[in-house]
Short mmCIF file of the C-alpha atoms (twelve columns), coordinates in Angstrom:
data_MODEL
# 
_entry.id   MODEL 
# 
loop_
_atom_site.group_PDB 
_atom_site.id 
_atom_site.type_symbol 
_atom_site.label_atom_id 
_atom_site.label_alt_id 
_atom_site.label_comp_id 
_atom_site.label_asym_id 
_atom_site.label_seq_id 
_atom_site.Cartn_x 
_atom_site.Cartn_y 
_atom_site.Cartn_z 
_atom_site.pdbx_PDB_model_num 
ATOM 1   C CA . UNK A 1   -2.191  5.446   -3.201  1 
ATOM 2   C CA . UNK A 2   -4.527  3.822   -5.294  1 
ATOM 3   C CA . UNK A 3   -8.333  4.408   -4.755  1 
ATOM 4   C CA . UNK A 4   -11.458 3.387   -4.656  1 
ATOM 5   C CA . UNK A 5   -12.749 4.611   -8.614  1 
ATOM 6   C CA . UNK A 6   -10.203 2.453   -10.663 1 
ATOM 7   C CA . UNK A 7   -10.525 -0.021  -12.584 1 
ATOM 8   C CA . UNK A 8   -10.543 -3.993  -13.032 1 
ATOM 9   C CA . UNK A 9   -6.104  -4.829  -12.633 1 
ATOM 10  C CA . UNK A 10  -6.941  -8.476  -13.057 1 
ATOM 11  C CA . UNK A 11  -9.108  -11.039 -14.844 1 
ATOM 12  C CA . UNK A 12  -10.446 -13.579 -13.508 1 
ATOM 13  C CA . UNK A 13  -10.601 -17.325 -15.121 1 
ATOM 14  C CA . UNK A 14  -13.514 -19.964 -14.162 1 
ATOM 15  C CA . UNK A 15  -13.309 -23.348 -14.779 1 
ATOM 16  C CA . UNK A 16  -15.915 -25.015 -13.125 1 
ATOM 17  C CA . UNK A 17  -19.069 -25.964 -14.325 1 
ATOM 18  C CA . UNK A 18  -21.778 -25.661 -11.702 1 
ATOM 19  C CA . UNK A 19  -25.911 -26.854 -12.587 1 
ATOM 20  C CA . UNK A 20  -28.699 -24.907 -11.409 1 
ATOM 21  C CA . UNK A 21  -25.968 -21.315 -11.274 1 
ATOM 22  C CA . UNK A 22  -27.445 -18.412 -9.970  1 
ATOM 23  C CA . UNK A 23  -26.282 -16.155 -11.975 1 
ATOM 24  C CA . UNK A 24  -23.759 -14.077 -10.479 1 
ATOM 25  C CA . UNK A 25  -24.829 -9.916  -9.129  1 
ATOM 26  C CA . UNK A 26  -22.716 -6.651  -10.541 1 
ATOM 27  C CA . UNK A 27  -23.222 -3.392  -9.424  1 
ATOM 28  C CA . UNK A 28  -21.254 -0.699  -8.400  1 
ATOM 29  C CA . UNK A 29  -19.870 0.183   -5.145  1 
ATOM 30  C CA . UNK A 30  -17.853 1.697   -3.559  1 
ATOM 31  C CA . UNK A 31  -17.421 4.302   -6.602  1 
ATOM 32  C CA . UNK A 32  -16.987 0.663   -9.318  1 
ATOM 33  C CA . UNK A 33  -17.730 -1.892  -10.569 1 
ATOM 34  C CA . UNK A 34  -17.985 -4.978  -8.098  1 
ATOM 35  C CA . UNK A 35  -19.055 -8.666  -8.918  1 
ATOM 36  C CA . UNK A 36  -19.585 -11.229 -6.956  1 
ATOM 37  C CA . UNK A 37  -20.249 -15.341 -7.638  1 
ATOM 38  C CA . UNK A 38  -21.224 -17.427 -5.617  1 
ATOM 39  C CA . UNK A 39  -22.569 -20.193 -7.872  1 
ATOM 40  C CA . UNK A 40  -24.750 -22.765 -7.066  1 
ATOM 41  C CA . UNK A 41  -25.016 -20.983 -3.263  1 
ATOM 42  C CA . UNK A 42  -25.841 -17.681 -4.880  1 
ATOM 43  C CA . UNK A 43  -29.066 -16.622 -3.326  1 
ATOM 44  C CA . UNK A 44  -31.116 -12.664 -3.527  1 
ATOM 45  C CA . UNK A 45  -31.050 -12.766 -0.068  1 
ATOM 46  C CA . UNK A 46  -27.588 -13.036 -0.261  1 
ATOM 47  C CA . UNK A 47  -26.845 -10.404 -2.896  1 
ATOM 48  C CA . UNK A 48  -29.197 -8.331  -1.112  1 
ATOM 49  C CA . UNK A 49  -26.655 -8.281  1.938   1 
ATOM 50  C CA . UNK A 50  -23.380 -8.339  0.597   1 
ATOM 51  C CA . UNK A 51  -24.192 -5.472  -1.528  1 
ATOM 52  C CA . UNK A 52  -26.121 -3.845  1.526   1 
ATOM 53  C CA . UNK A 53  -23.150 -4.419  3.670   1 
ATOM 54  C CA . UNK A 54  -20.493 -2.751  0.111   1 
ATOM 55  C CA . UNK A 55  -23.073 0.906   0.354   1 
ATOM 56  C CA . UNK A 56  -21.993 0.727   4.167   1 
ATOM 57  C CA . UNK A 57  -18.427 0.284   4.035   1 
ATOM 58  C CA . UNK A 58  -19.195 3.497   1.647   1 
ATOM 59  C CA . UNK A 59  -21.156 5.898   3.246   1 
ATOM 60  C CA . UNK A 60  -18.465 5.227   6.447   1 
ATOM 61  C CA . UNK A 61  -15.262 5.474   4.689   1 
ATOM 62  C CA . UNK A 62  -15.881 7.656   1.358   1 
ATOM 63  C CA . UNK A 63  -13.107 11.201  1.255   1 
ATOM 64  C CA . UNK A 64  -16.291 12.561  -1.209  1 
ATOM 65  C CA . UNK A 65  -18.925 11.420  1.378   1 
ATOM 66  C CA . UNK A 66  -19.268 15.113  2.368   1 
ATOM 67  C CA . UNK A 67  -21.179 12.879  5.510   1 
ATOM 68  C CA . UNK A 68  -19.133 10.094  6.117   1 
ATOM 69  C CA . UNK A 69  -16.868 9.653   8.869   1 
ATOM 70  C CA . UNK A 70  -14.316 10.256  7.175   1 
ATOM 71  C CA . UNK A 71  -15.619 13.931  5.927   1 
ATOM 72  C CA . UNK A 72  -16.259 14.282  9.568   1 
ATOM 73  C CA . UNK A 73  -12.691 13.697  10.156  1 
ATOM 74  C CA . UNK A 74  -11.587 15.589  8.065   1 
ATOM 75  C CA . UNK A 75  -13.170 18.741  8.684   1 
ATOM 76  C CA . UNK A 76  -11.889 19.310  12.107  1 
ATOM 77  C CA . UNK A 77  -8.820  18.246  11.182  1 
ATOM 78  C CA . UNK A 78  -6.275  20.336  13.591  1 
ATOM 79  C CA . UNK A 79  -9.421  21.596  15.578  1 
ATOM 80  C CA . UNK A 80  -11.041 18.491  17.293  1 
ATOM 81  C CA . UNK A 81  -11.028 14.796  18.401  1 
ATOM 82  C CA . UNK A 82  -14.353 13.439  16.389  1 
ATOM 83  C CA . UNK A 83  -16.057 10.388  17.790  1 
ATOM 84  C CA . UNK A 84  -16.644 7.406   15.293  1 
ATOM 85  C CA . UNK A 85  -17.210 3.818   15.408  1 
ATOM 86  C CA . UNK A 86  -15.200 1.096   16.248  1 
ATOM 87  C CA . UNK A 87  -14.644 -0.146  12.297  1 
ATOM 88  C CA . UNK A 88  -13.565 3.367   11.783  1 
ATOM 89  C CA . UNK A 89  -10.717 3.015   14.626  1 
ATOM 90  C CA . UNK A 90  -10.107 -0.600  14.175  1 
ATOM 91  C CA . UNK A 91  -8.697  -0.309  9.790   1 
ATOM 92  C CA . UNK A 92  -7.110  2.985   10.780  1 
ATOM 93  C CA . UNK A 93  -5.335  1.226   12.713  1 
ATOM 94  C CA . UNK A 94  -3.916  -1.040  9.765   1 
ATOM 95  C CA . UNK A 95  -2.968  1.868   7.882   1 
ATOM 96  C CA . UNK A 96  -1.352  3.165   10.795  1 
ATOM 97  C CA . UNK A 97  0.401   -0.085  11.088  1 
ATOM 98  C CA . UNK A 98  1.076   -0.442  7.744   1 
ATOM 99  C CA . UNK A 99  2.248   3.296   7.306   1 
ATOM 100 C CA . UNK A 100 4.616   2.979   10.315  1 
ATOM 101 C CA . UNK A 101 6.454   -0.790  8.925   1 
ATOM 102 C CA . UNK A 102 6.270   0.509   5.686   1 
ATOM 103 C CA . UNK A 103 8.767   3.650   6.142   1 
ATOM 104 C CA . UNK A 104 5.717   5.754   4.826   1 
ATOM 105 C CA . UNK A 105 5.727   4.228   1.693   1 
ATOM 106 C CA . UNK A 106 2.415   3.637   2.955   1 
ATOM 107 C CA . UNK A 107 0.753   6.234   4.163   1 
ATOM 108 C CA . UNK A 108 -3.538  6.695   5.491   1 
ATOM 109 C CA . UNK A 109 -2.553  11.362  5.396   1 
ATOM 110 C CA . UNK A 110 -2.484  10.781  1.853   1 
ATOM 111 C CA . UNK A 111 -5.165  13.162  0.770   1 
ATOM 112 C CA . UNK A 112 -3.914  16.346  0.335   1 
ATOM 113 C CA . UNK A 113 -1.702  15.017  -2.285  1 
ATOM 114 C CA . UNK A 114 -3.888  12.905  -3.987  1 
ATOM 115 C CA . UNK A 115 -6.687  16.303  -4.125  1 
ATOM 116 C CA . UNK A 116 -3.988  18.285  -4.983  1 
ATOM 117 C CA . UNK A 117 -3.038  16.101  -8.137  1 
ATOM 118 C CA . UNK A 118 -6.904  14.915  -8.840  1 
ATOM 119 C CA . UNK A 119 -5.949  12.535  -11.240 1 
ATOM 120 C CA . UNK A 120 -8.746  11.716  -13.045 1 
ATOM 121 C CA . UNK A 121 -11.211 14.181  -12.120 1 
ATOM 122 C CA . UNK A 122 -11.582 17.335  -14.172 1 
ATOM 123 C CA . UNK A 123 -8.427  19.871  -12.069 1 
ATOM 124 C CA . UNK A 124 -6.089  16.861  -13.289 1 
ATOM 125 C CA . UNK A 125 -2.545  19.327  -12.987 1 
ATOM 126 C CA . UNK A 126 1.727   18.421  -12.043 1 
ATOM 127 C CA . UNK A 127 1.555   20.766  -9.082  1 
ATOM 128 C CA . UNK A 128 4.696   22.896  -8.852  1 
ATOM 129 C CA . UNK A 129 7.241   22.181  -6.346  1 
ATOM 130 C CA . UNK A 130 6.041   24.975  -3.625  1 
ATOM 131 C CA . UNK A 131 2.247   23.491  -4.181  1 
ATOM 132 C CA . UNK A 132 3.772   20.318  -3.010  1 
ATOM 133 C CA . UNK A 133 6.441   21.056  -0.448  1 
ATOM 134 C CA . UNK A 134 3.049   22.284  1.990   1 
ATOM 135 C CA . UNK A 135 1.214   19.353  0.771   1 
ATOM 136 C CA . UNK A 136 3.703   17.414  2.117   1 
ATOM 137 C CA . UNK A 137 4.244   18.746  4.705   1 
ATOM 138 C CA . UNK A 138 0.109   18.034  6.275   1 
ATOM 139 C CA . UNK A 139 0.983   14.177  4.959   1 
ATOM 140 C CA . UNK A 140 2.590   13.064  8.096   1 
ATOM 141 C CA . UNK A 141 1.108   9.944   9.602   1 
ATOM 142 C CA . UNK A 142 2.532   10.352  12.773  1 
ATOM 143 C CA . UNK A 143 0.066   13.111  13.170  1 
ATOM 144 C CA . UNK A 144 -3.029  10.955  12.989  1 
ATOM 145 C CA . UNK A 145 -4.610  10.537  16.528  1 
ATOM 146 C CA . UNK A 146 -6.110  7.280   18.011  1 
ATOM 147 C CA . UNK A 147 -7.456  7.242   21.072  1 
ATOM 148 C CA . UNK A 148 -10.955 4.999   22.765  1 
ATOM 149 C CA . UNK A 149 -13.186 6.275   20.554  1 
ATOM 150 C CA . UNK A 150 -12.022 8.844   18.114  1 
ATOM 151 C CA . UNK A 151 -9.886  10.403  16.377  1 
ATOM 152 C CA . UNK A 152 -7.792  13.270  16.249  1 
ATOM 153 C CA . UNK A 153 -5.596  15.162  12.806  1 
ATOM 154 C CA . UNK A 154 -2.943  17.713  14.496  1 
ATOM 155 C CA . UNK A 155 -2.293  19.802  11.922  1 
ATOM 156 C CA . UNK A 156 -5.439  21.926  10.364  1 
ATOM 157 C CA . UNK A 157 -5.372  21.312  5.915   1 
ATOM 158 C CA . UNK A 158 -4.350  17.322  7.147   1 
ATOM 159 C CA . UNK A 159 -6.975  14.840  5.170   1 
ATOM 160 C CA . UNK A 160 -6.845  11.052  5.461   1 
ATOM 161 C CA . UNK A 161 -7.763  9.343   2.392   1 
ATOM 162 C CA . UNK A 162 -8.175  5.676   2.967   1 
ATOM 163 C CA . UNK A 163 -8.514  4.285   -0.694  1 
ATOM 164 C CA . UNK A 164 -6.119  2.321   -0.832  1 
ATOM 165 C CA . UNK A 165 -6.961  -0.307  1.377   1 
ATOM 166 C CA . UNK A 166 -10.483 0.520   2.405   1 
ATOM 167 C CA . UNK A 167 -11.432 -2.568  -0.783  1 
ATOM 168 C CA . UNK A 168 -9.748  -4.889  0.805   1 
ATOM 169 C CA . UNK A 169 -11.413 -3.919  3.690   1 
ATOM 170 C CA . UNK A 170 -14.711 -4.383  2.328   1 
ATOM 171 C CA . UNK A 171 -13.504 -7.952  0.930   1 
ATOM 172 C CA . UNK A 172 -12.885 -9.319  3.958   1 
ATOM 173 C CA . UNK A 173 -16.126 -8.191  5.557   1 
ATOM 174 C CA . UNK A 174 -18.234 -10.624 1.649   1 
ATOM 175 C CA . UNK A 175 -15.924 -12.942 2.775   1 
ATOM 176 C CA . UNK A 176 -17.861 -13.613 6.712   1 
ATOM 177 C CA . UNK A 177 -20.421 -13.239 4.822   1 
ATOM 178 C CA . UNK A 178 -20.332 -15.778 2.369   1 
ATOM 179 C CA . UNK A 179 -19.250 -18.040 5.495   1 
ATOM 180 C CA . UNK A 180 -22.025 -16.947 7.493   1 
ATOM 181 C CA . UNK A 181 -24.118 -18.796 5.400   1 
ATOM 182 C CA . UNK A 182 -22.422 -21.299 4.634   1 
ATOM 183 C CA . UNK A 183 -21.626 -20.405 0.672   1 
ATOM 184 C CA . UNK A 184 -18.908 -23.048 -0.509  1 
ATOM 185 C CA . UNK A 185 -17.221 -21.189 -2.696  1 
ATOM 186 C CA . UNK A 186 -17.497 -18.026 -4.199  1 
ATOM 187 C CA . UNK A 187 -15.302 -15.580 -6.486  1 
ATOM 188 C CA . UNK A 188 -15.530 -11.537 -5.071  1 
ATOM 189 C CA . UNK A 189 -14.674 -9.123  -7.666  1 
ATOM 190 C CA . UNK A 190 -15.074 -5.454  -5.841  1 
ATOM 191 C CA . UNK A 191 -13.539 -3.343  -8.747  1 
ATOM 192 C CA . UNK A 192 -10.134 -5.985  -9.507  1 
ATOM 193 C CA . UNK A 193 -10.127 -5.801  -5.550  1 
ATOM 194 C CA . UNK A 194 -10.030 -10.767 -5.999  1 
ATOM 195 C CA . UNK A 195 -10.938 -12.876 -3.159  1 
ATOM 196 C CA . UNK A 196 -11.585 -16.952 -4.611  1 
ATOM 197 C CA . UNK A 197 -13.181 -18.494 -1.449  1 
ATOM 198 C CA . UNK A 198 -13.537 -21.378 -1.053  1 
ATOM 199 C CA . UNK A 199 -12.891 -24.924 -2.974  1 
ATOM 200 C CA . UNK A 200 -13.199 -25.559 -6.844  1 
ATOM 201 C CA . UNK A 201 -16.138 -27.794 -7.431  1 
ATOM 202 C CA . UNK A 202 -13.228 -30.545 -8.934  1 
ATOM 203 C CA . UNK A 203 -10.885 -30.031 -6.742  1 
ATOM 204 C CA . UNK A 204 -8.493  -28.176 -8.534  1 
ATOM 205 C CA . UNK A 205 -6.189  -24.551 -7.281  1 
ATOM 206 C CA . UNK A 206 -8.330  -20.917 -9.124  1 
ATOM 207 C CA . UNK A 207 -6.921  -18.872 -11.730 1 
ATOM 208 C CA . UNK A 208 -6.155  -15.671 -11.334 1 
ATOM 209 C CA . UNK A 209 -4.563  -13.303 -13.989 1 
ATOM 210 C CA . UNK A 210 -2.359  -10.659 -13.900 1 
ATOM 211 C CA . UNK A 211 -2.931  -8.023  -16.444 1 
ATOM 212 C CA . UNK A 212 -0.018  -7.422  -18.565 1 
ATOM 213 C CA . UNK A 213 0.634   -3.510  -17.925 1 
ATOM 214 C CA . UNK A 214 2.109   -2.455  -21.484 1 
ATOM 215 C CA . UNK A 215 -1.617  -4.048  -22.843 1 
ATOM 216 C CA . UNK A 216 -3.573  -4.199  -19.794 1 
ATOM 217 C CA . UNK A 217 -6.764  -4.864  -21.943 1 
ATOM 218 C CA . UNK A 218 -5.482  -7.137  -23.847 1 
ATOM 219 C CA . UNK A 219 -5.123  -10.922 -22.555 1 
ATOM 220 C CA . UNK A 220 -3.779  -11.296 -19.547 1 
ATOM 221 C CA . UNK A 221 0.116   -12.015 -19.164 1 
ATOM 222 C CA . UNK A 222 0.935   -14.150 -16.849 1 
ATOM 223 C CA . UNK A 223 -1.392  -16.632 -15.167 1 
ATOM 224 C CA . UNK A 224 -1.263  -17.452 -10.537 1 
ATOM 225 C CA . UNK A 225 -2.790  -20.879 -10.354 1 
ATOM 226 C CA . UNK A 226 -3.793  -20.605 -6.116  1 
ATOM 227 C CA . UNK A 227 -5.723  -21.541 -3.421  1 
ATOM 228 C CA . UNK A 228 -8.029  -19.648 -1.756  1 
ATOM 229 C CA . UNK A 229 -6.720  -16.494 -1.345  1 
ATOM 230 C CA . UNK A 230 -6.590  -12.107 -2.262  1 
ATOM 231 C CA . UNK A 231 -5.318  -11.532 -5.371  1 
ATOM 232 C CA . UNK A 232 -4.185  -7.059  -5.704  1 
ATOM 233 C CA . UNK A 233 -2.713  -5.688  -7.782  1 
ATOM 234 C CA . UNK A 234 -1.957  -1.837  -8.518  1 
ATOM 235 C CA . UNK A 235 -0.850  -0.965  -11.454 1 
ATOM 236 C CA . UNK A 236 0.956   2.529   -13.216 1 
ATOM 237 C CA . UNK A 237 -1.513  1.917   -16.218 1 
ATOM 238 C CA . UNK A 238 -4.657  2.317   -13.965 1 
ATOM 239 C CA . UNK A 239 -5.610  6.155   -13.626 1 
ATOM 240 C CA . UNK A 240 -3.287  8.375   -15.201 1 
ATOM 241 C CA . UNK A 241 -2.785  12.173  -17.574 1 
ATOM 242 C CA . UNK A 242 -0.162  12.294  -19.803 1 
ATOM 243 C CA . UNK A 243 1.605   15.853  -20.670 1 
ATOM 244 C CA . UNK A 244 4.689   16.447  -22.518 1 
ATOM 245 C CA . UNK A 245 4.252   12.857  -23.147 1 
ATOM 246 C CA . UNK A 246 5.403   11.764  -20.066 1 
ATOM 247 C CA . UNK A 247 2.917   9.510   -17.364 1 
ATOM 248 C CA . UNK A 248 1.615   10.723  -14.163 1 
ATOM 249 C CA . UNK A 249 -0.384  8.500   -13.138 1 
ATOM 250 C CA . UNK A 250 -1.973  7.710   -9.129  1 
ATOM 251 C CA . UNK A 251 0.171   5.969   -7.413  1 
ATOM 252 C CA . UNK A 252 2.462   8.815   -5.649  1 
ATOM 253 C CA . UNK A 253 5.483   8.451   -3.233  1 
ATOM 254 C CA . UNK A 254 4.938   10.052  0.004   1 
ATOM 255 C CA . UNK A 255 8.483   11.182  0.397   1 
ATOM 256 C CA . UNK A 256 8.016   13.461  -2.516  1 
ATOM 257 C CA . UNK A 257 5.260   13.983  -3.839  1 
ATOM 258 C CA . UNK A 258 5.060   12.746  -7.443  1 
ATOM 259 C CA . UNK A 259 4.132   9.571   -8.869  1 
ATOM 260 C CA . UNK A 260 6.423   6.337   -7.109  1 
ATOM 261 C CA . UNK A 261 8.919   5.585   -9.734  1 
ATOM 262 C CA . UNK A 262 10.208  3.218   -7.894  1 
ATOM 263 C CA . UNK A 263 10.603  0.820   -11.362 1 
ATOM 264 C CA . UNK A 264 7.741   -1.534  -10.703 1 
ATOM 265 C CA . UNK A 265 5.209   -1.156  -13.186 1 
ATOM 266 C CA . UNK A 266 2.736   -3.494  -11.919 1 
ATOM 267 C CA . UNK A 267 2.548   -4.569  -7.846  1 
ATOM 268 C CA . UNK A 268 0.162   -7.739  -6.935  1 
ATOM 269 C CA . UNK A 269 0.162   -9.432  -3.630  1 
ATOM 270 C CA . UNK A 270 -1.697  -12.510 -2.321  1 
ATOM 271 C CA . UNK A 271 -2.575  -13.028 0.697   1 
ATOM 272 C CA . UNK A 272 -5.905  -14.394 3.400   1 
ATOM 273 C CA . UNK A 273 -5.863  -10.765 4.342   1 
ATOM 274 C CA . UNK A 274 -7.137  -8.815  2.266   1 
ATOM 275 C CA . UNK A 275 -7.002  -5.707  3.687   1 
ATOM 276 C CA . UNK A 276 -3.448  -6.441  4.074   1 
ATOM 277 C CA . UNK A 277 -3.081  -7.426  0.171   1 
ATOM 278 C CA . UNK A 278 -4.888  -3.982  -0.396  1 
ATOM 279 C CA . UNK A 279 -2.457  -2.040  1.569   1 
ATOM 280 C CA . UNK A 280 1.198   -3.894  0.554   1 
ATOM 281 C CA . UNK A 281 -0.092  -3.224  -2.711  1 
ATOM 282 C CA . UNK A 282 0.448   0.102   -2.765  1 
ATOM 283 C CA . UNK A 283 3.304   -0.132  -0.335  1 
ATOM 284 C CA . UNK A 284 5.353   -1.480  -2.302  1 
ATOM 285 C CA . UNK A 285 4.868   -0.328  -5.945  1 
ATOM 286 C CA . UNK A 286 6.305   2.615   -3.894  1 
ATOM 287 C CA . UNK A 287 9.538   0.736   -2.239  1 
ATOM 288 C CA . UNK A 288 10.168  -1.136  -5.639  1 
ATOM 289 C CA . UNK A 289 11.630  -4.588  -5.607  1 
ATOM 290 C CA . UNK A 290 14.378  -4.892  -3.284  1 
ATOM 291 C CA . UNK A 291 12.534  -3.477  -0.583  1 
ATOM 292 C CA . UNK A 292 10.010  -4.469  -0.428  1 
ATOM 293 C CA . UNK A 293 11.578  -8.272  -0.479  1 
ATOM 294 C CA . UNK A 294 13.554  -7.094  2.171   1 
ATOM 295 C CA . UNK A 295 10.708  -5.821  4.193   1 
ATOM 296 C CA . UNK A 296 9.246   -9.589  2.966   1 
ATOM 297 C CA . UNK A 297 9.719   -11.706 6.367   1 
ATOM 298 C CA . UNK A 298 8.277   -8.536  8.769   1 
ATOM 299 C CA . UNK A 299 5.280   -7.517  7.323   1 
ATOM 300 C CA . UNK A 300 3.949   -11.862 7.934   1 
ATOM 301 C CA . UNK A 301 5.390   -11.419 11.099  1 
ATOM 302 C CA . UNK A 302 3.316   -8.695  12.090  1 
ATOM 303 C CA . UNK A 303 0.214   -8.714  10.152  1 
ATOM 304 C CA . UNK A 304 0.395   -13.142 11.011  1 
ATOM 305 C CA . UNK A 305 -0.469  -13.934 7.123   1 
ATOM 306 C CA . UNK A 306 0.842   -15.488 3.704   1 
ATOM 307 C CA . UNK A 307 1.584   -13.056 1.953   1 
ATOM 308 C CA . UNK A 308 3.721   -13.351 -1.663  1 
ATOM 309 C CA . UNK A 309 4.671   -10.592 -4.453  1 
ATOM 310 C CA . UNK A 310 4.536   -11.021 -8.517  1 
ATOM 311 C CA . UNK A 311 5.598   -7.350  -9.229  1 
ATOM 312 C CA . UNK A 312 6.447   -7.070  -12.967 1 
ATOM 313 C CA . UNK A 313 9.136   -4.454  -13.897 1 
ATOM 314 C CA . UNK A 314 9.864   -1.744  -16.183 1 
ATOM 315 C CA . UNK A 315 11.112  -3.173  -19.624 1 
ATOM 316 C CA . UNK A 316 8.722   -5.896  -18.471 1 
ATOM 317 C CA . UNK A 317 10.964  -7.999  -16.224 1 
ATOM 318 C CA . UNK A 318 8.781   -10.331 -13.720 1 
ATOM 319 C CA . UNK A 319 10.006  -11.175 -9.646  1 
ATOM 320 C CA . UNK A 320 7.921   -13.184 -8.198  1 
ATOM 321 C CA . UNK A 321 8.153   -14.138 -3.841  1 
ATOM 322 C CA . UNK A 322 9.621   -18.927 -4.020  1 
ATOM 323 C CA . UNK A 323 6.354   -20.092 -2.058  1 
ATOM 324 C CA . UNK A 324 4.769   -18.754 -6.225  1 
ATOM 325 C CA . UNK A 325 6.827   -21.309 -7.679  1 
ATOM 326 C CA . UNK A 326 5.098   -23.819 -10.491 1 
ATOM 327 C CA . UNK A 327 1.746   -21.704 -9.538  1 
ATOM 328 C CA . UNK A 328 2.981   -18.864 -11.882 1 
ATOM 329 C CA . UNK A 329 3.267   -18.579 -14.822 1 
ATOM 330 C CA . UNK A 330 3.218   -16.385 -17.867 1 
ATOM 331 C CA . UNK A 331 -0.047  -16.910 -19.811 1 
ATOM 332 C CA . UNK A 332 1.557   -17.316 -23.814 1 
ATOM 333 C CA . UNK A 333 4.368   -18.777 -24.426 1 
ATOM 334 C CA . UNK A 334 7.363   -16.438 -23.350 1 
ATOM 335 C CA . UNK A 335 11.167  -16.005 -23.263 1 
ATOM 336 C CA . UNK A 336 11.741  -14.521 -20.201 1 
ATOM 337 C CA . UNK A 337 11.754  -15.866 -16.983 1 
ATOM 338 C CA . UNK A 338 10.279  -15.001 -14.477 1 
ATOM 339 C CA . UNK A 339 13.092  -14.983 -10.907 1 
ATOM 340 C CA . UNK A 340 11.889  -16.065 -7.769  1 
ATOM 341 C CA . UNK A 341 13.802  -14.459 -4.636  1 
ATOM 342 C CA . UNK A 342 13.481  -16.845 -1.896  1 
# 
């Protein structure tokens, strides 16, 4: 899984000059640093509205705030259904749909694993196999029951964690606000969940850089040129700890209870739907290259959206969707070639 506290995963390179530009707004929201740049359409009123909306989303969906909707649902696991609002039900429904069509590679029910490993907390550890087995008994999205106005976790000890989807939902909500205000172009960066909105003044495409997993703080590895779209990356370099020379990252395989080891070290998903990009960047990281591409047409059909993949694998190989040919390249001269998968 990926979580809202992860560091920024991609760089944005914007080659547009704007006279009278108002400074973008950067502040912490959903436990991560978020930046919204509406260029010449940016106003204090607009940014206030956007960040108030992000605060509302955090209050509903946080798995750590004790009075959030998710915490209320988790506290009644195995006891009774909890009435909640339509927004929470819709996001949970989307998360469960993703779980079913990804064969469980993405699951909203991974809370017990997240808590057990405690990565990036003061109690991170390598659990025993017995502890993992116990947690896996509770990582069962089939036991998340939704009704018209409530949620019931059927097993005591179950916990929902929507860290792998909520920033995508939030980015889509920000775009709704931008559209409502008639904003012509914007860049939304919610801790690495990127949405390039509208069109640049010169008509050229947006340019987004995808980090080099081997050196995430240095220059990007890949340059992606796209029109309006979301770009979301999950990587094994985001949150992790090391023990005896081995890295244990925060994206768990729900089938094993251990950090996913599919051969992918960075999974990027491009789609007009940021909630889909967010969920699928986790799912594909767990599934691996071959299984992900086999499911691509199914993902497109089920989500009703164009979807493209970029996978950086161990030892540096790069695989990408064929529709990105001509739009994706290495930032620096590189002897490697991108394998475009039809």
